[in-house]
Amino acid sequence: MKYFAGLDVSLEETAICVVDESSRIVKETRAASEPQALSDALRKLDLPLERIGLEACSLTAWLHDGLCAEGLPAICIETRQANAAMKTMPNKTDRNDARALAQIMRTGWYRQVHVKSRQCRLWRALLVAR
C-alpha cells in the first residue's frame, strides 16, 4: 500500500494529512513548523510514504531541506496550481488544505518547483544585502 502526505505550513504549526492510494484518510495531525518536529511526526506514523507535498511559501526551502536530509520524499509544488485545486473547497482551513495537498500528491496533479540549494540562498542573501 502506498501512502501520501500533504503539509499545510503556517508560521507556528503545520497541518499534516496522510492518505492511502485508495484516497482514504489514514491520519491527520499537527506539528510545529520546524524540520525536526515534522520529521518526528511523520516517522511516528510508521508508514512508507511515497510523496510528501509542501506548497511553496517562505518556509518551504528550509523545511524541504530538513525533510530531505532526514530521508523523507518531500516535494515542493507550485502555489498557483495548488490554489486552483483548493479553490473549489467550501471551507478554507489548514486541515482541509492539508487534505487537498495529500490528494494532489496521490493523484500526481502537480508541478514540482525547484528548491535552490542552501549555498545558493546564502549567496543570494549576501548579494542582496550588499
mmCIF file of the C-alpha atoms, coordinates in Angstrom:
data_MODEL
# 
_entry.id   MODEL 
# 
loop_
_atom_site.group_PDB 
_atom_site.id 
_atom_site.type_symbol 
_atom_site.label_atom_id 
_atom_site.label_alt_id 
_atom_site.label_comp_id 
_atom_site.label_asym_id 
_atom_site.label_entity_id 
_atom_site.label_seq_id 
_atom_site.pdbx_PDB_ins_code 
_atom_site.Cartn_x 
_atom_site.Cartn_y 
_atom_site.Cartn_z 
_atom_site.occupancy 
_atom_site.B_iso_or_equiv 
_atom_site.pdbx_formal_charge 
_atom_site.auth_seq_id 
_atom_site.auth_comp_id 
_atom_site.auth_asym_id 
_atom_site.auth_atom_id 
_atom_site.pdbx_PDB_model_num 
ATOM 1   C CA . MET A 1 1   ? 0.000   0.000  0.000   1.00 0.00 ? 1   MET A CA 1 
ATOM 2   C CA . LYS A 1 2   ? 1.279   3.469  -0.887  1.00 0.00 ? 2   LYS A CA 1 
ATOM 3   C CA . TYR A 1 3   ? 0.783   6.490  1.358   1.00 0.00 ? 3   TYR A CA 1 
ATOM 4   C CA . PHE A 1 4   ? 0.903   10.197 0.520   1.00 0.00 ? 4   PHE A CA 1 
ATOM 5   C CA . ALA A 1 5   ? 1.153   13.191 2.856   1.00 0.00 ? 5   ALA A CA 1 
ATOM 6   C CA . GLY A 1 6   ? 0.137   16.808 2.489   1.00 0.00 ? 6   GLY A CA 1 
ATOM 7   C CA . LEU A 1 7   ? 1.593   19.528 4.714   1.00 0.00 ? 7   LEU A CA 1 
ATOM 8   C CA . ASP A 1 8   ? -0.157  22.883 5.044   1.00 0.00 ? 8   ASP A CA 1 
ATOM 9   C CA . VAL A 1 9   ? 2.557   25.093 6.508   1.00 0.00 ? 9   VAL A CA 1 
ATOM 10  C CA . SER A 1 10  ? 1.827   28.094 8.744   1.00 0.00 ? 10  SER A CA 1 
ATOM 11  C CA . LEU A 1 11  ? 4.329   30.104 10.754  1.00 0.00 ? 11  LEU A CA 1 
ATOM 12  C CA . GLU A 1 12  ? 3.806   28.256 14.023  1.00 0.00 ? 12  GLU A CA 1 
ATOM 13  C CA . GLU A 1 13  ? 2.027   24.992 13.207  1.00 0.00 ? 13  GLU A CA 1 
ATOM 14  C CA . THR A 1 14  ? 1.722   22.681 10.230  1.00 0.00 ? 14  THR A CA 1 
ATOM 15  C CA . ALA A 1 15  ? -1.360  20.599 9.486   1.00 0.00 ? 15  ALA A CA 1 
ATOM 16  C CA . ILE A 1 16  ? -0.495  17.084 8.278   1.00 0.00 ? 16  ILE A CA 1 
ATOM 17  C CA . CYS A 1 17  ? -2.808  14.729 6.413   1.00 0.00 ? 17  CYS A CA 1 
ATOM 18  C CA . VAL A 1 18  ? -1.872  11.243 5.192   1.00 0.00 ? 18  VAL A CA 1 
ATOM 19  C CA . VAL A 1 19  ? -3.982  9.344  2.647   1.00 0.00 ? 19  VAL A CA 1 
ATOM 20  C CA . ASP A 1 20  ? -3.563  5.900  1.126   1.00 0.00 ? 20  ASP A CA 1 
ATOM 21  C CA . GLU A 1 21  ? -3.670  5.050  -2.579  1.00 0.00 ? 21  GLU A CA 1 
ATOM 22  C CA . SER A 1 22  ? -7.443  4.497  -2.428  1.00 0.00 ? 22  SER A CA 1 
ATOM 23  C CA . SER A 1 23  ? -7.985  8.101  -1.190  1.00 0.00 ? 23  SER A CA 1 
ATOM 24  C CA . ARG A 1 24  ? -8.859  7.077  2.382   1.00 0.00 ? 24  ARG A CA 1 
ATOM 25  C CA . ILE A 1 25  ? -7.604  9.432  5.093   1.00 0.00 ? 25  ILE A CA 1 
ATOM 26  C CA . VAL A 1 26  ? -5.261  7.421  7.312   1.00 0.00 ? 26  VAL A CA 1 
ATOM 27  C CA . LYS A 1 27  ? -4.091  10.069 9.791   1.00 0.00 ? 27  LYS A CA 1 
ATOM 28  C CA . GLU A 1 28  ? -4.459  13.783 10.481  1.00 0.00 ? 28  GLU A CA 1 
ATOM 29  C CA . THR A 1 29  ? -2.263  15.604 12.957  1.00 0.00 ? 29  THR A CA 1 
ATOM 30  C CA . ARG A 1 30  ? -0.433  18.852 13.643  1.00 0.00 ? 30  ARG A CA 1 
ATOM 31  C CA . ALA A 1 31  ? 3.210   19.602 14.391  1.00 0.00 ? 31  ALA A CA 1 
ATOM 32  C CA . ALA A 1 32  ? 5.419   22.633 14.902  1.00 0.00 ? 32  ALA A CA 1 
ATOM 33  C CA . SER A 1 33  ? 6.659   24.217 11.667  1.00 0.00 ? 33  SER A CA 1 
ATOM 34  C CA . GLU A 1 34  ? 10.226  23.031 12.125  1.00 0.00 ? 34  GLU A CA 1 
ATOM 35  C CA . PRO A 1 35  ? 12.006  20.317 10.114  1.00 0.00 ? 35  PRO A CA 1 
ATOM 36  C CA . GLN A 1 36  ? 12.776  18.104 13.123  1.00 0.00 ? 36  GLN A CA 1 
ATOM 37  C CA . ALA A 1 37  ? 9.242   18.301 14.536  1.00 0.00 ? 37  ALA A CA 1 
ATOM 38  C CA . LEU A 1 38  ? 7.711   17.481 11.145  1.00 0.00 ? 38  LEU A CA 1 
ATOM 39  C CA . SER A 1 39  ? 10.156  14.639 10.584  1.00 0.00 ? 39  SER A CA 1 
ATOM 40  C CA . ASP A 1 40  ? 9.383   13.188 14.023  1.00 0.00 ? 40  ASP A CA 1 
ATOM 41  C CA . ALA A 1 41  ? 5.620   13.443 13.423  1.00 0.00 ? 41  ALA A CA 1 
ATOM 42  C CA . LEU A 1 42  ? 5.877   11.723 10.036  1.00 0.00 ? 42  LEU A CA 1 
ATOM 43  C CA . ARG A 1 43  ? 8.211   8.980  11.292  1.00 0.00 ? 43  ARG A CA 1 
ATOM 44  C CA . LYS A 1 44  ? 5.907   8.338  14.280  1.00 0.00 ? 44  LYS A CA 1 
ATOM 45  C CA . LEU A 1 45  ? 3.194   7.319  11.788  1.00 0.00 ? 45  LEU A CA 1 
ATOM 46  C CA . ASP A 1 46  ? 5.425   4.407  10.722  1.00 0.00 ? 46  ASP A CA 1 
ATOM 47  C CA . LEU A 1 47  ? 4.057   4.362  7.154   1.00 0.00 ? 47  LEU A CA 1 
ATOM 48  C CA . PRO A 1 48  ? 6.059   4.033  3.915   1.00 0.00 ? 48  PRO A CA 1 
ATOM 49  C CA . LEU A 1 49  ? 5.379   7.490  2.466   1.00 0.00 ? 49  LEU A CA 1 
ATOM 50  C CA . GLU A 1 50  ? 5.623   7.725  -1.314  1.00 0.00 ? 50  GLU A CA 1 
ATOM 51  C CA . ARG A 1 51  ? 5.468   11.548 -1.521  1.00 0.00 ? 51  ARG A CA 1 
ATOM 52  C CA . ILE A 1 52  ? 5.169   14.429 0.928   1.00 0.00 ? 52  ILE A CA 1 
ATOM 53  C CA . GLY A 1 53  ? 3.786   17.628 -0.583  1.00 0.00 ? 53  GLY A CA 1 
ATOM 54  C CA . LEU A 1 54  ? 4.550   21.157 0.560   1.00 0.00 ? 54  LEU A CA 1 
ATOM 55  C CA . GLU A 1 55  ? 3.092   24.239 -1.054  1.00 0.00 ? 55  GLU A CA 1 
ATOM 56  C CA . ALA A 1 56  ? 5.727   26.840 -1.966  1.00 0.00 ? 56  ALA A CA 1 
ATOM 57  C CA . CYS A 1 57  ? 5.999   29.545 0.726   1.00 0.00 ? 57  CYS A CA 1 
ATOM 58  C CA . SER A 1 58  ? 8.649   31.445 2.670   1.00 0.00 ? 58  SER A CA 1 
ATOM 59  C CA . LEU A 1 59  ? 9.453   28.459 4.932   1.00 0.00 ? 59  LEU A CA 1 
ATOM 60  C CA . THR A 1 60  ? 9.434   25.848 2.190   1.00 0.00 ? 60  THR A CA 1 
ATOM 61  C CA . ALA A 1 61  ? 13.143  25.818 1.331   1.00 0.00 ? 61  ALA A CA 1 
ATOM 62  C CA . TRP A 1 62  ? 14.135  25.359 4.974   1.00 0.00 ? 62  TRP A CA 1 
ATOM 63  C CA . LEU A 1 63  ? 11.524  22.660 5.624   1.00 0.00 ? 63  LEU A CA 1 
ATOM 64  C CA . HIS A 1 64  ? 12.224  20.893 2.314   1.00 0.00 ? 64  HIS A CA 1 
ATOM 65  C CA . ASP A 1 65  ? 15.964  20.741 3.049   1.00 0.00 ? 65  ASP A CA 1 
ATOM 66  C CA . GLY A 1 66  ? 15.332  19.424 6.564   1.00 0.00 ? 66  GLY A CA 1 
ATOM 67  C CA . LEU A 1 67  ? 12.883  16.728 5.459   1.00 0.00 ? 67  LEU A CA 1 
ATOM 68  C CA . CYS A 1 68  ? 15.120  15.596 2.578   1.00 0.00 ? 68  CYS A CA 1 
ATOM 69  C CA . ALA A 1 69  ? 18.110  15.460 4.947   1.00 0.00 ? 69  ALA A CA 1 
ATOM 70  C CA . GLU A 1 70  ? 16.069  13.043 7.096   1.00 0.00 ? 70  GLU A CA 1 
ATOM 71  C CA . GLY A 1 71  ? 15.493  10.839 4.041   1.00 0.00 ? 71  GLY A CA 1 
ATOM 72  C CA . LEU A 1 72  ? 11.838  11.757 3.530   1.00 0.00 ? 72  LEU A CA 1 
ATOM 73  C CA . PRO A 1 73  ? 10.477  12.209 -0.036  1.00 0.00 ? 73  PRO A CA 1 
ATOM 74  C CA . ALA A 1 74  ? 9.484   15.889 0.221   1.00 0.00 ? 74  ALA A CA 1 
ATOM 75  C CA . ILE A 1 75  ? 8.222   17.673 -2.900  1.00 0.00 ? 75  ILE A CA 1 
ATOM 76  C CA . CYS A 1 76  ? 7.592   21.387 -3.229  1.00 0.00 ? 76  CYS A CA 1 
ATOM 77  C CA . ILE A 1 77  ? 4.673   22.185 -5.531  1.00 0.00 ? 77  ILE A CA 1 
ATOM 78  C CA . GLU A 1 78  ? 3.655   25.336 -7.376  1.00 0.00 ? 78  GLU A CA 1 
ATOM 79  C CA . THR A 1 79  ? 1.398   27.630 -5.346  1.00 0.00 ? 79  THR A CA 1 
ATOM 80  C CA . ARG A 1 80  ? -0.889  28.792 -8.159  1.00 0.00 ? 80  ARG A CA 1 
ATOM 81  C CA . GLN A 1 81  ? -1.639  25.254 -9.245  1.00 0.00 ? 81  GLN A CA 1 
ATOM 82  C CA . ALA A 1 82  ? -2.353  24.121 -5.679  1.00 0.00 ? 82  ALA A CA 1 
ATOM 83  C CA . ASN A 1 83  ? -4.597  27.136 -5.065  1.00 0.00 ? 83  ASN A CA 1 
ATOM 84  C CA . ALA A 1 84  ? -6.557  26.374 -8.225  1.00 0.00 ? 84  ALA A CA 1 
ATOM 85  C CA . ALA A 1 85  ? -7.195  22.832 -6.998  1.00 0.00 ? 85  ALA A CA 1 
ATOM 86  C CA . MET A 1 86  ? -8.157  24.004 -3.492  1.00 0.00 ? 86  MET A CA 1 
ATOM 87  C CA . LYS A 1 87  ? -10.363 26.875 -4.692  1.00 0.00 ? 87  LYS A CA 1 
ATOM 88  C CA . THR A 1 88  ? -13.346 24.550 -5.154  1.00 0.00 ? 88  THR A CA 1 
ATOM 89  C CA . MET A 1 89  ? -13.353 23.531 -1.490  1.00 0.00 ? 89  MET A CA 1 
ATOM 90  C CA . PRO A 1 90  ? -16.143 25.212 0.510   1.00 0.00 ? 90  PRO A CA 1 
ATOM 91  C CA . ASN A 1 91  ? -14.240 25.654 3.802   1.00 0.00 ? 91  ASN A CA 1 
ATOM 92  C CA . LYS A 1 92  ? -10.730 27.065 3.655   1.00 0.00 ? 92  LYS A CA 1 
ATOM 93  C CA . THR A 1 93  ? -8.962  25.735 6.756   1.00 0.00 ? 93  THR A CA 1 
ATOM 94  C CA . ASP A 1 94  ? -5.458  24.413 7.381   1.00 0.00 ? 94  ASP A CA 1 
ATOM 95  C CA . ARG A 1 95  ? -6.871  20.927 7.894   1.00 0.00 ? 95  ARG A CA 1 
ATOM 96  C CA . ASN A 1 96  ? -8.769  20.982 4.582   1.00 0.00 ? 96  ASN A CA 1 
ATOM 97  C CA . ASP A 1 97  ? -5.744  22.401 2.756   1.00 0.00 ? 97  ASP A CA 1 
ATOM 98  C CA . ALA A 1 98  ? -3.581  19.557 4.085   1.00 0.00 ? 98  ALA A CA 1 
ATOM 99  C CA . ARG A 1 99  ? -6.224  17.086 2.880   1.00 0.00 ? 99  ARG A CA 1 
ATOM 100 C CA . ALA A 1 100 ? -6.228  18.675 -0.572  1.00 0.00 ? 100 ALA A CA 1 
ATOM 101 C CA . LEU A 1 101 ? -2.422  18.629 -0.759  1.00 0.00 ? 101 LEU A CA 1 
ATOM 102 C CA . ALA A 1 102 ? -2.391  14.940 0.188   1.00 0.00 ? 102 ALA A CA 1 
ATOM 103 C CA . GLN A 1 103 ? -4.904  14.200 -2.587  1.00 0.00 ? 103 GLN A CA 1 
ATOM 104 C CA . ILE A 1 104 ? -2.818  16.219 -5.070  1.00 0.00 ? 104 ILE A CA 1 
ATOM 105 C CA . MET A 1 105 ? 0.206   14.098 -4.109  1.00 0.00 ? 105 MET A CA 1 
ATOM 106 C CA . ARG A 1 106 ? -1.837  10.928 -4.544  1.00 0.00 ? 106 ARG A CA 1 
ATOM 107 C CA . THR A 1 107 ? -3.169  11.830 -7.992  1.00 0.00 ? 107 THR A CA 1 
ATOM 108 C CA . GLY A 1 108 ? 0.054   13.349 -9.296  1.00 0.00 ? 108 GLY A CA 1 
ATOM 109 C CA . TRP A 1 109 ? -1.681  16.552 -10.447 1.00 0.00 ? 109 TRP A CA 1 
ATOM 110 C CA . TYR A 1 110 ? 1.108   18.908 -9.506  1.00 0.00 ? 110 TYR A CA 1 
ATOM 111 C CA . ARG A 1 111 ? 4.088   20.703 -10.956 1.00 0.00 ? 111 ARG A CA 1 
ATOM 112 C CA . GLN A 1 112 ? 7.219   20.359 -8.896  1.00 0.00 ? 112 GLN A CA 1 
ATOM 113 C CA . VAL A 1 113 ? 9.099   23.559 -8.038  1.00 0.00 ? 113 VAL A CA 1 
ATOM 114 C CA . HIS A 1 114 ? 12.883  23.542 -7.941  1.00 0.00 ? 114 HIS A CA 1 
ATOM 115 C CA . VAL A 1 115 ? 14.175  24.377 -4.463  1.00 0.00 ? 115 VAL A CA 1 
ATOM 116 C CA . LYS A 1 116 ? 17.511  26.168 -4.627  1.00 0.00 ? 116 LYS A CA 1 
ATOM 117 C CA . SER A 1 117 ? 20.366  24.836 -2.551  1.00 0.00 ? 117 SER A CA 1 
ATOM 118 C CA . ARG A 1 118 ? 21.223  26.318 0.821   1.00 0.00 ? 118 ARG A CA 1 
ATOM 119 C CA . GLN A 1 119 ? 24.509  27.666 -0.546  1.00 0.00 ? 119 GLN A CA 1 
ATOM 120 C CA . CYS A 1 120 ? 22.705  29.389 -3.413  1.00 0.00 ? 120 CYS A CA 1 
ATOM 121 C CA . ARG A 1 121 ? 20.270  31.020 -0.977  1.00 0.00 ? 121 ARG A CA 1 
ATOM 122 C CA . LEU A 1 122 ? 23.174  32.204 1.217   1.00 0.00 ? 122 LEU A CA 1 
ATOM 123 C CA . TRP A 1 123 ? 24.969  33.759 -1.771  1.00 0.00 ? 123 TRP A CA 1 
ATOM 124 C CA . ARG A 1 124 ? 21.771  35.492 -2.864  1.00 0.00 ? 124 ARG A CA 1 
ATOM 125 C CA . ALA A 1 125 ? 21.191  36.919 0.626   1.00 0.00 ? 125 ALA A CA 1 
ATOM 126 C CA . LEU A 1 126 ? 24.765  38.194 0.677   1.00 0.00 ? 126 LEU A CA 1 
ATOM 127 C CA . LEU A 1 127 ? 24.396  39.871 -2.723  1.00 0.00 ? 127 LEU A CA 1 
ATOM 128 C CA . VAL A 1 128 ? 21.042  41.434 -1.816  1.00 0.00 ? 128 VAL A CA 1 
ATOM 129 C CA . ALA A 1 129 ? 22.454  42.776 1.460   1.00 0.00 ? 129 ALA A CA 1 
ATOM 130 C CA . ARG A 1 130 ? 25.344  44.345 -0.390  1.00 0.00 ? 130 ARG A CA 1 
# 
